[in-house]
mmCIF file of C-alpha atoms and ligand atoms in Angstrom:
data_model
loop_
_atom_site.group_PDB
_atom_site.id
_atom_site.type_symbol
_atom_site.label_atom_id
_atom_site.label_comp_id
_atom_site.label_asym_id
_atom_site.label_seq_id
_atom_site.Cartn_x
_atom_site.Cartn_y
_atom_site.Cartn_z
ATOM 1 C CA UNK A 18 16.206 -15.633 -10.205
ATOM 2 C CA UNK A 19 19.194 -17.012 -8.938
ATOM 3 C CA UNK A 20 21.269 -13.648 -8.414
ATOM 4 C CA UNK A 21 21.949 -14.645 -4.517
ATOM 5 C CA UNK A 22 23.312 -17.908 -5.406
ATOM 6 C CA UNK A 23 26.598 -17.559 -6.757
ATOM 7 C CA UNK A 24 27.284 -21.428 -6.475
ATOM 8 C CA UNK A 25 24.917 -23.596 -7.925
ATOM 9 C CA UNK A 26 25.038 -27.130 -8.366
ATOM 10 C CA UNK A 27 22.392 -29.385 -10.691
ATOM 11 C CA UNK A 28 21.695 -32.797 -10.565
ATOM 12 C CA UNK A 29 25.648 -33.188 -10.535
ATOM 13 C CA UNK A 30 27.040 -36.797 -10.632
ATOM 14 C CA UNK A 31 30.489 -37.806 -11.673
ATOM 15 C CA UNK A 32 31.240 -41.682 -12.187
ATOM 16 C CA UNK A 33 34.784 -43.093 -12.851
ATOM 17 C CA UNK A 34 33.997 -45.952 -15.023
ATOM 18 C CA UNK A 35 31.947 -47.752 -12.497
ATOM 19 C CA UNK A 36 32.767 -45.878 -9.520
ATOM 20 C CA UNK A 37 30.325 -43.460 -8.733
ATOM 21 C CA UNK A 38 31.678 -40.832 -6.700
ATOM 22 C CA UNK A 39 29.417 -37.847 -6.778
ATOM 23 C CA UNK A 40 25.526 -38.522 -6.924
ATOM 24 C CA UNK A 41 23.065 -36.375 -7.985
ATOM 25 C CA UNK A 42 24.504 -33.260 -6.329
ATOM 26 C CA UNK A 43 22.391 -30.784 -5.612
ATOM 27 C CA UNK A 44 23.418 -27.491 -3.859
ATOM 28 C CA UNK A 45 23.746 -23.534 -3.817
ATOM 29 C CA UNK A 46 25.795 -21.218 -1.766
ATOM 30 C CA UNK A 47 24.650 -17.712 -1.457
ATOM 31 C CA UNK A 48 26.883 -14.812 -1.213
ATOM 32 C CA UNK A 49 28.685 -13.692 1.313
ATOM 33 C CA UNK A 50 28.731 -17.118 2.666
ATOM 34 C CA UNK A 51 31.721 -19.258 4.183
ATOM 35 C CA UNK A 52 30.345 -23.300 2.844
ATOM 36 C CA UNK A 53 31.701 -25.804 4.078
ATOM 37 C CA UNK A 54 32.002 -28.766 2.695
ATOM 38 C CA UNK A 55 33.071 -31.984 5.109
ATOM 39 C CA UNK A 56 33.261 -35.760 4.337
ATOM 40 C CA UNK A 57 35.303 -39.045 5.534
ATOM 41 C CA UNK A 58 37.963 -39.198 3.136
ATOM 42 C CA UNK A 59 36.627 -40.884 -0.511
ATOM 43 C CA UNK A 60 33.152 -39.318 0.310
ATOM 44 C CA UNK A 61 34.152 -36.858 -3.148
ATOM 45 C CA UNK A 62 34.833 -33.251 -2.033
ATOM 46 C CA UNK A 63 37.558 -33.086 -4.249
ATOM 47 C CA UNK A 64 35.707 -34.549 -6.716
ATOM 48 C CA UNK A 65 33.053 -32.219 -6.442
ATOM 49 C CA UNK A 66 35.771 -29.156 -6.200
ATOM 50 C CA UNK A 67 37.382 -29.910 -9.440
ATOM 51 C CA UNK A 68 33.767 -29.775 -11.474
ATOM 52 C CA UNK A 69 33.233 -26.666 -9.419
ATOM 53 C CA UNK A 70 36.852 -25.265 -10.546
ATOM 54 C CA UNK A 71 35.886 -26.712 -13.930
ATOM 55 C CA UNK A 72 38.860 -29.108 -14.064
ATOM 56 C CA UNK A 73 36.548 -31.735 -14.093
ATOM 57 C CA UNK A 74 33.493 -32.546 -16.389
ATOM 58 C CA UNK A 75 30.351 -33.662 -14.503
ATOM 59 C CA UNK A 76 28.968 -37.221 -15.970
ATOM 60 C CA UNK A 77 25.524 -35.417 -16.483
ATOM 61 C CA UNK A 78 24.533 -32.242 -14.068
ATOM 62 C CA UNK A 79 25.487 -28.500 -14.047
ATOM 63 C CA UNK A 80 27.886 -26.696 -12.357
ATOM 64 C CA UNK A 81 27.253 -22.665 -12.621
ATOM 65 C CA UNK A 82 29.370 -19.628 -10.784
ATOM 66 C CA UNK A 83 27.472 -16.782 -10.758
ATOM 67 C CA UNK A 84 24.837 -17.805 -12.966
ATOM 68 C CA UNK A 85 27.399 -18.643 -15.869
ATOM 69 C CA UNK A 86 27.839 -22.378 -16.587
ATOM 70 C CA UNK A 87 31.272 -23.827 -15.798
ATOM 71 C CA UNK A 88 31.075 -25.540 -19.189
ATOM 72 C CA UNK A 89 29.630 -23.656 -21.418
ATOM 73 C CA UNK A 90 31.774 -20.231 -20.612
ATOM 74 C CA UNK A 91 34.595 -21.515 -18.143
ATOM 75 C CA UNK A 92 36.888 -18.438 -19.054
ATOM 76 C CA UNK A 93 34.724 -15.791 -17.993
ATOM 77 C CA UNK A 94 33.490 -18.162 -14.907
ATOM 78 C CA UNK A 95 36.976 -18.890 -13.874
ATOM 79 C CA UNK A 96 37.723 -15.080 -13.646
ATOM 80 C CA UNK A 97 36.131 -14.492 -10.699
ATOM 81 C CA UNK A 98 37.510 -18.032 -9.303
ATOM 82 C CA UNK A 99 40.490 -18.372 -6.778
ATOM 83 C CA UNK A 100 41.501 -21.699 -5.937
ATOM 84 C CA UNK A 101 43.371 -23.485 -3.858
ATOM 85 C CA UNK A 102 43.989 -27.490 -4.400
ATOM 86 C CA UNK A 103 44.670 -29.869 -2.021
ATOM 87 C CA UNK A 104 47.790 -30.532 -4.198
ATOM 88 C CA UNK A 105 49.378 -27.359 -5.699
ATOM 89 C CA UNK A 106 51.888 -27.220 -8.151
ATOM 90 C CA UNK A 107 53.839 -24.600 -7.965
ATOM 91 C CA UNK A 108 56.832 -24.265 -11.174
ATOM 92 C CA UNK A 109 59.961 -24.764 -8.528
ATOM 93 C CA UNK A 110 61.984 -22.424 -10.785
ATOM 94 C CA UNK A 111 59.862 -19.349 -10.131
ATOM 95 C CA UNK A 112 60.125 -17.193 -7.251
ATOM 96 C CA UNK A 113 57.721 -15.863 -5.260
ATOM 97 C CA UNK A 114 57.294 -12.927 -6.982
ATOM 98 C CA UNK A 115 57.386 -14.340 -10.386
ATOM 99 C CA UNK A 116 54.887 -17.000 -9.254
ATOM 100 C CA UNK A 117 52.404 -14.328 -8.337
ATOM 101 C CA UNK A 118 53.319 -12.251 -11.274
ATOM 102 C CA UNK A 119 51.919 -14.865 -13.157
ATOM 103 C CA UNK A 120 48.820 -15.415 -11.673
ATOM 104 C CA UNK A 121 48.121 -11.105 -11.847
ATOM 105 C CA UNK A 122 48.904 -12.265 -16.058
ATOM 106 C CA UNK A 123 46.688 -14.714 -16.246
ATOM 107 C CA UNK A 124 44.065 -13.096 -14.377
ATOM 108 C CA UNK A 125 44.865 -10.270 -16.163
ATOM 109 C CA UNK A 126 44.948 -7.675 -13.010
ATOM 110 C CA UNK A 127 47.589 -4.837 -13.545
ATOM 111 C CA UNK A 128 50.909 -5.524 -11.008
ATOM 112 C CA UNK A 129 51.012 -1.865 -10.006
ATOM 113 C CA UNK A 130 47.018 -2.238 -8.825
ATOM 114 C CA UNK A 131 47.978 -5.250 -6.550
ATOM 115 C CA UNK A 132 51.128 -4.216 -5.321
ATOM 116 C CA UNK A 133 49.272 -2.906 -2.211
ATOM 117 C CA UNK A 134 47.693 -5.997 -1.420
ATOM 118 C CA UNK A 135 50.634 -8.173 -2.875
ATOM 119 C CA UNK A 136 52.884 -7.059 -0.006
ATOM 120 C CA UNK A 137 50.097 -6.914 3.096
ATOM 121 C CA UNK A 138 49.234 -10.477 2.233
ATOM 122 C CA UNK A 139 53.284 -11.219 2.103
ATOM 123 C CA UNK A 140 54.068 -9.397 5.199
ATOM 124 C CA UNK A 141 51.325 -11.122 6.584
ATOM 125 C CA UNK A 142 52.201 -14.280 6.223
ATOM 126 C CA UNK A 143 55.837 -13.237 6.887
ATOM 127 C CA UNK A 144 57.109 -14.324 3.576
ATOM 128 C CA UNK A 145 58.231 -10.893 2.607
ATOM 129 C CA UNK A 146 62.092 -11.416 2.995
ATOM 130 C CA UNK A 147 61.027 -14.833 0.308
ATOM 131 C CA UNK A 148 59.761 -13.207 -2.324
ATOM 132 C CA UNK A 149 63.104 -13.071 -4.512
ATOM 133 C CA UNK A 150 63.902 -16.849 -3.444
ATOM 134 C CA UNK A 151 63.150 -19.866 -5.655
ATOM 135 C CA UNK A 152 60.007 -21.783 -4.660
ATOM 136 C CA UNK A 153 62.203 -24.762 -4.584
ATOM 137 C CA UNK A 154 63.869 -23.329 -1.397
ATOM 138 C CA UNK A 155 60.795 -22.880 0.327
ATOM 139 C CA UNK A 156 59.291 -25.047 3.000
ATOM 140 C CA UNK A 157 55.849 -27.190 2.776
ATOM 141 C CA UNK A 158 54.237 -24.619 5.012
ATOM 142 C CA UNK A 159 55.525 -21.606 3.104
ATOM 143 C CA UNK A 160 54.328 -22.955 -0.743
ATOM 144 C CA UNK A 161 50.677 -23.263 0.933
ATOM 145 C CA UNK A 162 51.130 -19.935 1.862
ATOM 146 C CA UNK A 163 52.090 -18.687 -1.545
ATOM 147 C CA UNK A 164 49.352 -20.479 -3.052
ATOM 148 C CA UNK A 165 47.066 -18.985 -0.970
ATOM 149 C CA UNK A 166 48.378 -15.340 -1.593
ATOM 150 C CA UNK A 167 48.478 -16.596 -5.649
ATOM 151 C CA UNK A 168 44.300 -17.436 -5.354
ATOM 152 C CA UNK A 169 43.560 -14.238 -3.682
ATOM 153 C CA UNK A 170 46.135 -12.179 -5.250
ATOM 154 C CA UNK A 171 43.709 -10.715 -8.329
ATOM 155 C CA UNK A 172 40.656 -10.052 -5.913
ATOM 156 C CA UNK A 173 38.049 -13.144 -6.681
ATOM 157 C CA UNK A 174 34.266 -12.855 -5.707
ATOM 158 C CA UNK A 175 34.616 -16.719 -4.995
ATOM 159 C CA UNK A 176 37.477 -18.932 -3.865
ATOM 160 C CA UNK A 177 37.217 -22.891 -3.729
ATOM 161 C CA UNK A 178 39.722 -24.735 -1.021
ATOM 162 C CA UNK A 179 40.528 -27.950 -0.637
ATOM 163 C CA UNK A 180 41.975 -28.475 2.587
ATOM 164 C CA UNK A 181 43.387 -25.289 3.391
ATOM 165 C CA UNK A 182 45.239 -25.403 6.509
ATOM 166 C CA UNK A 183 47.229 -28.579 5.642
ATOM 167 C CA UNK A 184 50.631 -28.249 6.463
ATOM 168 C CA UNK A 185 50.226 -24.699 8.262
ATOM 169 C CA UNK A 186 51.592 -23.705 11.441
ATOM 170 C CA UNK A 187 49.538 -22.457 13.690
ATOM 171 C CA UNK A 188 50.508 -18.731 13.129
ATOM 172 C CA UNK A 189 49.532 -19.662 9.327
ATOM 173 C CA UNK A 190 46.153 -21.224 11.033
ATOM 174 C CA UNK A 191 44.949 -17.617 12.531
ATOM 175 C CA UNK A 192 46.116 -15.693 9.530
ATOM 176 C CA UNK A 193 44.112 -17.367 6.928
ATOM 177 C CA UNK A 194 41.191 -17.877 9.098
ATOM 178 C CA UNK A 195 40.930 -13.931 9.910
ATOM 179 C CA UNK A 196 41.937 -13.444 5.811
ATOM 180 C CA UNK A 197 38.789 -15.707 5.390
ATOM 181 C CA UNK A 198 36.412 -14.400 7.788
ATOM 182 C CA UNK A 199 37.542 -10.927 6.249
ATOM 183 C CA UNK A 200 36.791 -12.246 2.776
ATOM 184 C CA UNK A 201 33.071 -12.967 3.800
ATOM 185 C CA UNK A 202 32.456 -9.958 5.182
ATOM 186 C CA UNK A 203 33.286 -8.099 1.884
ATOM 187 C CA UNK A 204 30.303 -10.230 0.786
ATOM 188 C CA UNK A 205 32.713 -12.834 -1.110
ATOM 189 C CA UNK A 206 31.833 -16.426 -1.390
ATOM 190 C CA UNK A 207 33.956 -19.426 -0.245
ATOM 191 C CA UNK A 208 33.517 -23.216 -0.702
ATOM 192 C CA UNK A 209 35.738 -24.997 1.621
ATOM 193 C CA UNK A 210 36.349 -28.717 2.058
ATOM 194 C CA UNK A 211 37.898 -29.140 5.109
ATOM 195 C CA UNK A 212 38.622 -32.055 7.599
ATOM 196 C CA UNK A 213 40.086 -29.303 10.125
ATOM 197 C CA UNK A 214 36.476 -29.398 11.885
ATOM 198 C CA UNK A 215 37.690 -26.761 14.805
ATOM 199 C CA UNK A 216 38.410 -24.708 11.659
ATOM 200 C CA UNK A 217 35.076 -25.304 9.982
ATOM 201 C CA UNK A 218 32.955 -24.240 12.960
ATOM 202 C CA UNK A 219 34.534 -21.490 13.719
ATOM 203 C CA UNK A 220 34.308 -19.790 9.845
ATOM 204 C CA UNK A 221 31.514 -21.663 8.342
ATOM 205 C CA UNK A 222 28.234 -20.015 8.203
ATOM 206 C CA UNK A 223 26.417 -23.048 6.585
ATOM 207 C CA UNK A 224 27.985 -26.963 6.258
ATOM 208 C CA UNK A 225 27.047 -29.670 3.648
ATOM 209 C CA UNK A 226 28.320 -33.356 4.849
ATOM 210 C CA UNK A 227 29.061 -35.674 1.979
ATOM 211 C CA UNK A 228 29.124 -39.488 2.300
ATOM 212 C CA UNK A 229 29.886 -41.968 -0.645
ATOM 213 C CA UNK A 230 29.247 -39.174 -3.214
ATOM 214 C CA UNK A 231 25.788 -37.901 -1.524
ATOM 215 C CA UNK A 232 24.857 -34.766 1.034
ATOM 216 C CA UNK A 233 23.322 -36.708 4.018
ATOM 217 C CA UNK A 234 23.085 -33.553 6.106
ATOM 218 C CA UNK A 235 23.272 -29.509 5.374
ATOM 219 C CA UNK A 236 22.829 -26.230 7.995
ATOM 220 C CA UNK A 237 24.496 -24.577 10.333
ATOM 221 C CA UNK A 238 26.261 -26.328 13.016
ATOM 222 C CA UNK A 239 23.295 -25.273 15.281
ATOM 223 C CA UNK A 240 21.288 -27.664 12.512
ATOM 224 C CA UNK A 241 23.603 -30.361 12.129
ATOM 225 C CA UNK A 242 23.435 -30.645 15.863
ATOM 226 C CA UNK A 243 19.449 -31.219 16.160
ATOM 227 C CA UNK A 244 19.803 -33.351 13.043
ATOM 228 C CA UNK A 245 22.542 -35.459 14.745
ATOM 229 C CA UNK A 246 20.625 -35.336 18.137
ATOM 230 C CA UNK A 247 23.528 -34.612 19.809
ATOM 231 C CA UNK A 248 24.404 -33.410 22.926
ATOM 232 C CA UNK A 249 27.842 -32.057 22.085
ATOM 233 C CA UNK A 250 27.776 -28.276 20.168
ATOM 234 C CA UNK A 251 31.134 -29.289 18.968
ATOM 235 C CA UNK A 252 30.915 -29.755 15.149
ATOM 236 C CA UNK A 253 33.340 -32.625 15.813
ATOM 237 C CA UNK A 254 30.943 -34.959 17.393
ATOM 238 C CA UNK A 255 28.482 -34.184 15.146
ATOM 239 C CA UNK A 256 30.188 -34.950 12.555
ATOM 240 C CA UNK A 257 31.322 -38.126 13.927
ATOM 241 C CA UNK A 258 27.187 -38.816 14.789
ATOM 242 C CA UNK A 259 26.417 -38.035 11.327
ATOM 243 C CA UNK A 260 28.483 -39.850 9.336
ATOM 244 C CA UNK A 261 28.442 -43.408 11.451
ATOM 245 C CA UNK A 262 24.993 -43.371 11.059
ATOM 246 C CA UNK A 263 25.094 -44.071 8.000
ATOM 247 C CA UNK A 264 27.821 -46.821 8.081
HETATM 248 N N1 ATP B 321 40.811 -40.261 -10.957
HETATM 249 C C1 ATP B 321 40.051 -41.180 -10.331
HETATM 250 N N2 ATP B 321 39.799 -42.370 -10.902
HETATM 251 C C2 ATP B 321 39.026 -43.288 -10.288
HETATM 252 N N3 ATP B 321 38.424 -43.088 -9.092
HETATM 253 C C3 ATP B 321 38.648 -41.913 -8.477
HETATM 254 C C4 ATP B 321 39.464 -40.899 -9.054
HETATM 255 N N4 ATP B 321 39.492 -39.829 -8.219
HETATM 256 C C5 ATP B 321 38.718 -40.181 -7.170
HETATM 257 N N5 ATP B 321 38.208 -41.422 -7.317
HETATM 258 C C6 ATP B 321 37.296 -42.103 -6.396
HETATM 259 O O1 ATP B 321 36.171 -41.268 -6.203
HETATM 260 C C7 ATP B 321 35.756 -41.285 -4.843
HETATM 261 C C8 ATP B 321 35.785 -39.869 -4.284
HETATM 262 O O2 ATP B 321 37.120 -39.401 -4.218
HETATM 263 P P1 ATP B 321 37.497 -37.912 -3.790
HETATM 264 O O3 ATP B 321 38.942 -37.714 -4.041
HETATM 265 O O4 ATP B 321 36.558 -36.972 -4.423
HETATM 266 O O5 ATP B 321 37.221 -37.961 -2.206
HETATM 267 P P2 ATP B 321 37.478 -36.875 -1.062
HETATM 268 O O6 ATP B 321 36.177 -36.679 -0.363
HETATM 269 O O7 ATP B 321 38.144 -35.690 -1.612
HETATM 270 O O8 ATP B 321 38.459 -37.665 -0.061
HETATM 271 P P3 ATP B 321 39.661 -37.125 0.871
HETATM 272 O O9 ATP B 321 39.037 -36.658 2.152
HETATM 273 O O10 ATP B 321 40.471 -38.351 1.096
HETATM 274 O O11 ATP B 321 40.403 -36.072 0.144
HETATM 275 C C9 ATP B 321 36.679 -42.266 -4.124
HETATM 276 O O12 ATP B 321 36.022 -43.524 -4.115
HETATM 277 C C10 ATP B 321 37.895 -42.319 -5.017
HETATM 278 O O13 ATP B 321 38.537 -43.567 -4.930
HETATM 279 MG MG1 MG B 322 39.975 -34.798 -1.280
#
């Protein structure tokens, strides 16, 4: 029944003690589709993200990837997860290459099968000449990067971001927006919070905007437009309509 949804949210809410900061979430993301997910800051994307990732267990409400429920099987959910947090940790006494020989372990992808992609999505984001360095030597920029390459690295149907392009020059900008509009097109999934809105207009197919821990708008930017009654296309001003309305 729910075969074209691959993200599915229930009647998700998440309270610390008496903060609530997700209400009664309800959502679903079909395949093939860039989400994204935009808020002020506190509005609970990341909140929302880490229930999604399973890192996080919803108050009451259901989280489900591909059908299976986050809680109930989170292994064999998380397998076909990529994600990248707003604050990775990365072990500083890896390198590169160890790093993302890791991630091919715990994922459980043979090296030799990603060695192909390993190095386009290296020499891509020009971190080839790195890989034998020790994260600790590399730059804010460059760890995103490498986190990035680590969530894609064993071939997910789904990655979740939190705030992807912080910290990336704008070379890193264009390559991970073409390596996510490329992603898509293969009929993957993403679920992106984002407050890079140029970003987010540009590469999201459909848009959910949270405020204090509920949706108060979802469609495409066409839709958030008409909702807003705006006069600007620019997802920007809509956003900015949006979300002071409700102030
Ligand atoms: N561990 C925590 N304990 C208590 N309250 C928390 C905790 N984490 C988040 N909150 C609260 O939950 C609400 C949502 O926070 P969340 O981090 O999900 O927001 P966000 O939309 O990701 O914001 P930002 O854009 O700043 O990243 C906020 O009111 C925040 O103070
Ligand atoms: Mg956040």
């Amino acid at each position: 029944m729910y075969n074209d949804r691959v993200i599915r949210f229930e009647n998700v809410r998440k309270n610390y003690g008496e903060v609530i900061a997700v209400k009664n979430l309800n959502l679903s993301v079909g395949k093939g589709i860039c989400f994204g997910f935009l808020g002020p800051n506190g509005a609970g994307k990341t909140t929302t993200i880490k229930m999604l990732t399973g890192l996080l267990i919803p108050t009451s409400g259901k989280v489900f990837i591909n059908g299976i429920d986050i809680q109930e099987k989170p292994e064999e959910a998380k397998k076909i997860l990529g994600f990248i947090p707003d604050k990775p940790f990365i072990y500083d006494k890896l390198t590169g290459k160890e790093f993302l020989n890791l991630m091919l372990d715990i994922y459980e992808v043979s090296r030799q099968k990603a060695e192909p992609f390993r190095k386009e999505l290296l020499g891509i984001f020009l971190l080839s000449g790195w890989q034998d360095e020790l994260v600790e030597n590399y730059s804010h920029g460059m760890k995103q990067k490498l986190v990035i390459t680590g969530a894609l690295i064993h071939n997910p149907k789904i990655i979740v971001v939190d705030e992807p392009m912080v910290g990336l020059d704008p070379h890193g900008h264009k390559v991970v927006k073409a390596l996510f509009k490329t992603f898509c097109e293969k009929g993957n999934t993403i679920f992106m919070s984002t407050h890079t809105l140029g970003v987010a207009q540009e590469l999201c197919h459909k848009i959910s905007i949270i405020e204090k821990g509920k949706i108060i708008a979802t469609g495409t930017v066409k839709e958030l437009g008409s909702q807003a009654r705006s006069d600007s296309d620019k997802l920007e001003s809509i956003f900015l309509k949006l979300t002071e309305a409700v102030e």
